[in-house]
PDB file of C-alpha atoms in Angstrom:
ATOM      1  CA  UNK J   1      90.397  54.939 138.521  1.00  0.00           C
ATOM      2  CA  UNK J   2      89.549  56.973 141.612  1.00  0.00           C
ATOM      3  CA  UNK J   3      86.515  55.210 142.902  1.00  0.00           C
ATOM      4  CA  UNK J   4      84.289  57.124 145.636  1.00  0.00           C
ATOM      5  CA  UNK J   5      82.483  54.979 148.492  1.00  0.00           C
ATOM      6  CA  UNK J   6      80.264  56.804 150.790  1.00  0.00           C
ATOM      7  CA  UNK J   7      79.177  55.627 154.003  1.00  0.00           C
ATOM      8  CA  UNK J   8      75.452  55.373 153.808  1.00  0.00           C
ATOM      9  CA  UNK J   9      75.382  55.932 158.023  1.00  0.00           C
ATOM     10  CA  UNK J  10      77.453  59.216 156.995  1.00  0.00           C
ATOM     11  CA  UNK J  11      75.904  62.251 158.082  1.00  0.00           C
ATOM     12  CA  UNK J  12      74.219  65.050 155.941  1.00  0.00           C
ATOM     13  CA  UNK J  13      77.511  66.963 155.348  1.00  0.00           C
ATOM     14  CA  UNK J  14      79.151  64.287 154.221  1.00  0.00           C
ATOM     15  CA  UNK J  15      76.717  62.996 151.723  1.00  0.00           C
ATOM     16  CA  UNK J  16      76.686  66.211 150.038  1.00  0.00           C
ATOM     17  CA  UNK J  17      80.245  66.017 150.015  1.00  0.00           C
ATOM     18  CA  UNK J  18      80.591  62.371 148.649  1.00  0.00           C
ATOM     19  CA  UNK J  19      78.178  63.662 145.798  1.00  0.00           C
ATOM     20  CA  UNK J  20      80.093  66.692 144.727  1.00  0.00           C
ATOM     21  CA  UNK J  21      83.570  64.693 144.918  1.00  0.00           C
ATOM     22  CA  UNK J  22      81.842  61.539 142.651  1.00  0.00           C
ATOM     23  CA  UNK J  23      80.707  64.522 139.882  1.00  0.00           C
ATOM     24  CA  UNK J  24      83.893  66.354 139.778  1.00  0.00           C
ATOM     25  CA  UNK J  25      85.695  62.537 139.296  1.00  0.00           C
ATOM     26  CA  UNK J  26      83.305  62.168 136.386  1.00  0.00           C
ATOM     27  CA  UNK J  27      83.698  65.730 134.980  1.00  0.00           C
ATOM     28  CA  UNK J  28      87.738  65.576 135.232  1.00  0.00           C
ATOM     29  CA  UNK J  29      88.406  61.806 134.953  1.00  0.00           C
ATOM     30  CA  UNK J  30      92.289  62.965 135.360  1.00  0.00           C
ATOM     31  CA  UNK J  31      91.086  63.911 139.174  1.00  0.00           C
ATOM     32  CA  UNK J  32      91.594  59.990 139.603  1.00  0.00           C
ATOM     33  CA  UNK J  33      95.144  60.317 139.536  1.00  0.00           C
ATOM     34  CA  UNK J  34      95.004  61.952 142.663  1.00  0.00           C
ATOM     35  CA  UNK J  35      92.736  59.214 144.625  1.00  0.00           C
ATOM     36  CA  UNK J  36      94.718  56.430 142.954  1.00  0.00           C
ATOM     37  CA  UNK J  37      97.738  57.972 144.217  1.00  0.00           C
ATOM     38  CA  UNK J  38      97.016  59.315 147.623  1.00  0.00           C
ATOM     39  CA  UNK J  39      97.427  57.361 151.071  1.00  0.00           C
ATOM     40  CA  UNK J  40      95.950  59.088 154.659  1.00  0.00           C
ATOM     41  CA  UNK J  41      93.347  60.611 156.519  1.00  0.00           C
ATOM     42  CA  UNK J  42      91.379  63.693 156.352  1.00  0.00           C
ATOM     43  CA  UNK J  43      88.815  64.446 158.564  1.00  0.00           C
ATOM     44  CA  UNK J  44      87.171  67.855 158.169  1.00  0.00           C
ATOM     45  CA  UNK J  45      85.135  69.233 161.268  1.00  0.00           C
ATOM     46  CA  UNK J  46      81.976  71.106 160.579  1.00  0.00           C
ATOM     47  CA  UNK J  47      81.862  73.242 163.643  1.00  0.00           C
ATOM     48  CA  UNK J  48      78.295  74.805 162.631  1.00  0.00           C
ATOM     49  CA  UNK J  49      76.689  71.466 161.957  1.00  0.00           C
ATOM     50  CA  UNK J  50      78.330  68.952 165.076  1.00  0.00           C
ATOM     51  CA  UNK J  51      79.015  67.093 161.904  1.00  0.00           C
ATOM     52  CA  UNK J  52      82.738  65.308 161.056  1.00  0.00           C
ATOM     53  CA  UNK J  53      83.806  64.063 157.965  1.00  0.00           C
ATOM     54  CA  UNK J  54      86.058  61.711 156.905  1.00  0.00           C
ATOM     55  CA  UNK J  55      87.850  61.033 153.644  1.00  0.00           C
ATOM     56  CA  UNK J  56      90.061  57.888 153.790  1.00  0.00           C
ATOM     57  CA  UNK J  57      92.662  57.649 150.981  1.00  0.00           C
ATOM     58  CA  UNK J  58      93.443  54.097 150.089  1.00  0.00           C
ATOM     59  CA  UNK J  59      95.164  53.009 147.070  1.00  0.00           C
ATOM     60  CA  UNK J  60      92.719  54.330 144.135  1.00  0.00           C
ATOM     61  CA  UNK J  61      89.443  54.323 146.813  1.00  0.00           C
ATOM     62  CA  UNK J  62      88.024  57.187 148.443  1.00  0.00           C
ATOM     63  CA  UNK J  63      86.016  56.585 151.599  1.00  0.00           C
ATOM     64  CA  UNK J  64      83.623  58.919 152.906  1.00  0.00           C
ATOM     65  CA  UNK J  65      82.900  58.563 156.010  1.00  0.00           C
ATOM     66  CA  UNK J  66      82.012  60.556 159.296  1.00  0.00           C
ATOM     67  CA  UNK J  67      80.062  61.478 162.713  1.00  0.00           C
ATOM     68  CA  UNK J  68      76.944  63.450 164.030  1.00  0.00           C
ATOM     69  CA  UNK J  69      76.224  65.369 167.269  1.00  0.00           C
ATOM     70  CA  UNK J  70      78.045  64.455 170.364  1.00  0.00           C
ATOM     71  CA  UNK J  71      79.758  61.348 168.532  1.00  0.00           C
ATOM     72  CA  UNK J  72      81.503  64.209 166.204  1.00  0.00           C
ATOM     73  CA  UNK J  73      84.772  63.979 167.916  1.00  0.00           C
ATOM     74  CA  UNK J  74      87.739  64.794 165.954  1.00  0.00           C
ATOM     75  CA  UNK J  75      89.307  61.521 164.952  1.00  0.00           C
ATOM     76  CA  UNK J  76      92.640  61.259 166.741  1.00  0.00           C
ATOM     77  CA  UNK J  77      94.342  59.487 164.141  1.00  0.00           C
ATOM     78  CA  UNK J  78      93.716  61.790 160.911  1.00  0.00           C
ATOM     79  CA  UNK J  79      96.975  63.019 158.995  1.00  0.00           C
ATOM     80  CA  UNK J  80      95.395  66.194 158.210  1.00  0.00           C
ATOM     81  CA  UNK J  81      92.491  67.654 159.895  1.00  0.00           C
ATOM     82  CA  UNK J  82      90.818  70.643 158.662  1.00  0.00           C
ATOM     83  CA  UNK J  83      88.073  72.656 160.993  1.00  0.00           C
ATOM     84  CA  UNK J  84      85.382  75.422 160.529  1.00  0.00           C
ATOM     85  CA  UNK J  85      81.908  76.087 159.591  1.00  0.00           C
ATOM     86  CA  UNK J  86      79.845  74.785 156.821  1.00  0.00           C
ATOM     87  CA  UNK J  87      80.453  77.968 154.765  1.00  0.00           C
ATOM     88  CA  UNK J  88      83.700  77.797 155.271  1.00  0.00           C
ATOM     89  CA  UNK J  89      84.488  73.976 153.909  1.00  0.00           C
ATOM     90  CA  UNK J  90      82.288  74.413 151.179  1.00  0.00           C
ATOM     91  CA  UNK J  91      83.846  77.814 150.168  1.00  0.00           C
ATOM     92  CA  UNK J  92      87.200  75.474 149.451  1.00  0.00           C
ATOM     93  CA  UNK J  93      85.296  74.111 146.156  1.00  0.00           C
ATOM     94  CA  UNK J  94      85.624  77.984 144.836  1.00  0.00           C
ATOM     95  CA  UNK J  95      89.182  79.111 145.021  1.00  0.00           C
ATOM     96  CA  UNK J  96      91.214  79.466 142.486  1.00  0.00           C
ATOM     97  CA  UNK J  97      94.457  76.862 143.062  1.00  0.00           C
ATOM     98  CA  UNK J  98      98.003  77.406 141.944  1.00  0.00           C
ATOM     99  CA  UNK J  99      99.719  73.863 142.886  1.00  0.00           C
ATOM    100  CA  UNK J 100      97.167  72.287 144.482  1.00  0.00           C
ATOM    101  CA  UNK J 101      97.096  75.014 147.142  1.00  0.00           C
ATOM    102  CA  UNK J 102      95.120  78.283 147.298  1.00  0.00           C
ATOM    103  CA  UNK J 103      96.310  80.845 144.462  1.00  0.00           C
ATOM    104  CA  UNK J 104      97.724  84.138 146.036  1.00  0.00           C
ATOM    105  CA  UNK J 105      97.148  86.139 143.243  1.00  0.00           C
ATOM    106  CA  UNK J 106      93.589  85.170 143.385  1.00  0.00           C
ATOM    107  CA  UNK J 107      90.873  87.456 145.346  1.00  0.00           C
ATOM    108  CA  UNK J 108      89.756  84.431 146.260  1.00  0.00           C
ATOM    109  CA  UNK J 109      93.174  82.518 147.372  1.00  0.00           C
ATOM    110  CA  UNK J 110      93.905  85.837 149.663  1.00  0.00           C
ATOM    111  CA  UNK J 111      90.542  85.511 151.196  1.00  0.00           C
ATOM    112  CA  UNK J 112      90.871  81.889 152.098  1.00  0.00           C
ATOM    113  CA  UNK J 113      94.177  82.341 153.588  1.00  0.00           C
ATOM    114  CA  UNK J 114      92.828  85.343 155.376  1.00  0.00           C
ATOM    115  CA  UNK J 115      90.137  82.999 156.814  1.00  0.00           C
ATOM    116  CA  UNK J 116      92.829  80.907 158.059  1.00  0.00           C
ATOM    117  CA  UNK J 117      95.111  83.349 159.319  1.00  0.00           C
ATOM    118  CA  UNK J 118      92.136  84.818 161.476  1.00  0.00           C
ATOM    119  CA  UNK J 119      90.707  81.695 162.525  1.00  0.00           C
ATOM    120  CA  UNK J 120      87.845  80.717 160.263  1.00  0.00           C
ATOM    121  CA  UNK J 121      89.494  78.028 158.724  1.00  0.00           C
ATOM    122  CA  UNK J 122      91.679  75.937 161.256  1.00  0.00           C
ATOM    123  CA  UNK J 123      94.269  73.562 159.379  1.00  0.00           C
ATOM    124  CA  UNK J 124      96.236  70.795 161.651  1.00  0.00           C
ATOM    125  CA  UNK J 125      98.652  68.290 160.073  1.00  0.00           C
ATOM    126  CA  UNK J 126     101.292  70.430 158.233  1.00  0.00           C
ATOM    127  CA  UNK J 127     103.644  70.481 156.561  1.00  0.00           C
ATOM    128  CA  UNK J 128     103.047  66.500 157.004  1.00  0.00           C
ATOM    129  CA  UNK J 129      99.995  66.767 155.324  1.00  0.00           C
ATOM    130  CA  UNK J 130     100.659  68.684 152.687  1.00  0.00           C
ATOM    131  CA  UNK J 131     100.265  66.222 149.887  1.00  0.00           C
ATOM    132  CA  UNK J 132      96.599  65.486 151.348  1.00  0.00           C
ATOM    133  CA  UNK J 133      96.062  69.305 151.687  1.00  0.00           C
ATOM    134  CA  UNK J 134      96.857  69.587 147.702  1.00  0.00           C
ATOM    135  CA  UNK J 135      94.893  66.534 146.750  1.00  0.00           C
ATOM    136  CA  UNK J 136      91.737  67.371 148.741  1.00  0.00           C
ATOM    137  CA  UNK J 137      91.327  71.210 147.690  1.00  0.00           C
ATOM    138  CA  UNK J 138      92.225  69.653 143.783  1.00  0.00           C
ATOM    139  CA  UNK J 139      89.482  67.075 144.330  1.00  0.00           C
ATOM    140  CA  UNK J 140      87.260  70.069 146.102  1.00  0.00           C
ATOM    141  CA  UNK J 141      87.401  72.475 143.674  1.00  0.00           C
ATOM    142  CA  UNK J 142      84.975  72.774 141.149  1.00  0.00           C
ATOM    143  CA  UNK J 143      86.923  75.891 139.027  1.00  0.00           C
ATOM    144  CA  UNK J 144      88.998  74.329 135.928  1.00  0.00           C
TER     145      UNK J 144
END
């Protein structure tokens, strides 16, 4: 149940990435639910480091994949695209999540939407990709 393949071309972003996802499958093993069930594209831009990543959803597999440098385009065809520095992305593993999305009774849900609201955090793909949004900050997050 939820198996994680990582690219081994993938960048240095998105091995660290691949490696915190795998550990948090292991600690929660109920976290496979979510990969088994989830179909799409994220791809996750890491303004600071000309780095993309992408997780492909695909019937119980996780693919990590993504792009360095100039090749770091946003891929056109991602169903939910989420943008900003390195801080930023990995600060998603921290917050506290009510439903799957950011808890607003939380500090730390208020200061993530905050980041989006002023631009730190850049979400495209909604309300379409909602169910991706939940499913990557639940796989993300390392709080239980």
């Amino acid at each position: 149940m939820g198996e994680v393949v990582l690219d081994p071309d993938a960048g240095a972003f998105a091995t660290l990435l691949g490696g915190l996802l795998r550990a948090n499958l292991e600690a929660d093993p109920a976290k496979g639910r979510l990969v088994d069930d989830a179909r799409g594209t994220v791809a996750l831009t890491v303004s600071d480091r000309d780095e993309e990543v992408v997780l492909t959803f695909a019937g119980g597999t996780l693919e990590i994949g993504g792009t360095t440098g100039v090749a770091a385009l946003p891929t056109p065809d991602a169903d939910l695209r989420l943008a900003g520095t390195a801080d930023a992305i990995m600060g998603l593993t921290t917050v506290p999540l009510r439903f799957g999305l950011p808890d607003l009774l939380s500090s730390g849900g208020r200061a993530l939407t905050g980041r989006w609201v002023a631009g730190g955090l850049e979400v495209h793909g909604l309300p379409r990709g909602a169910p991706l949004l939940r499913t990557t900050l639940s796989l993300l997050s390392v709080i239980r």
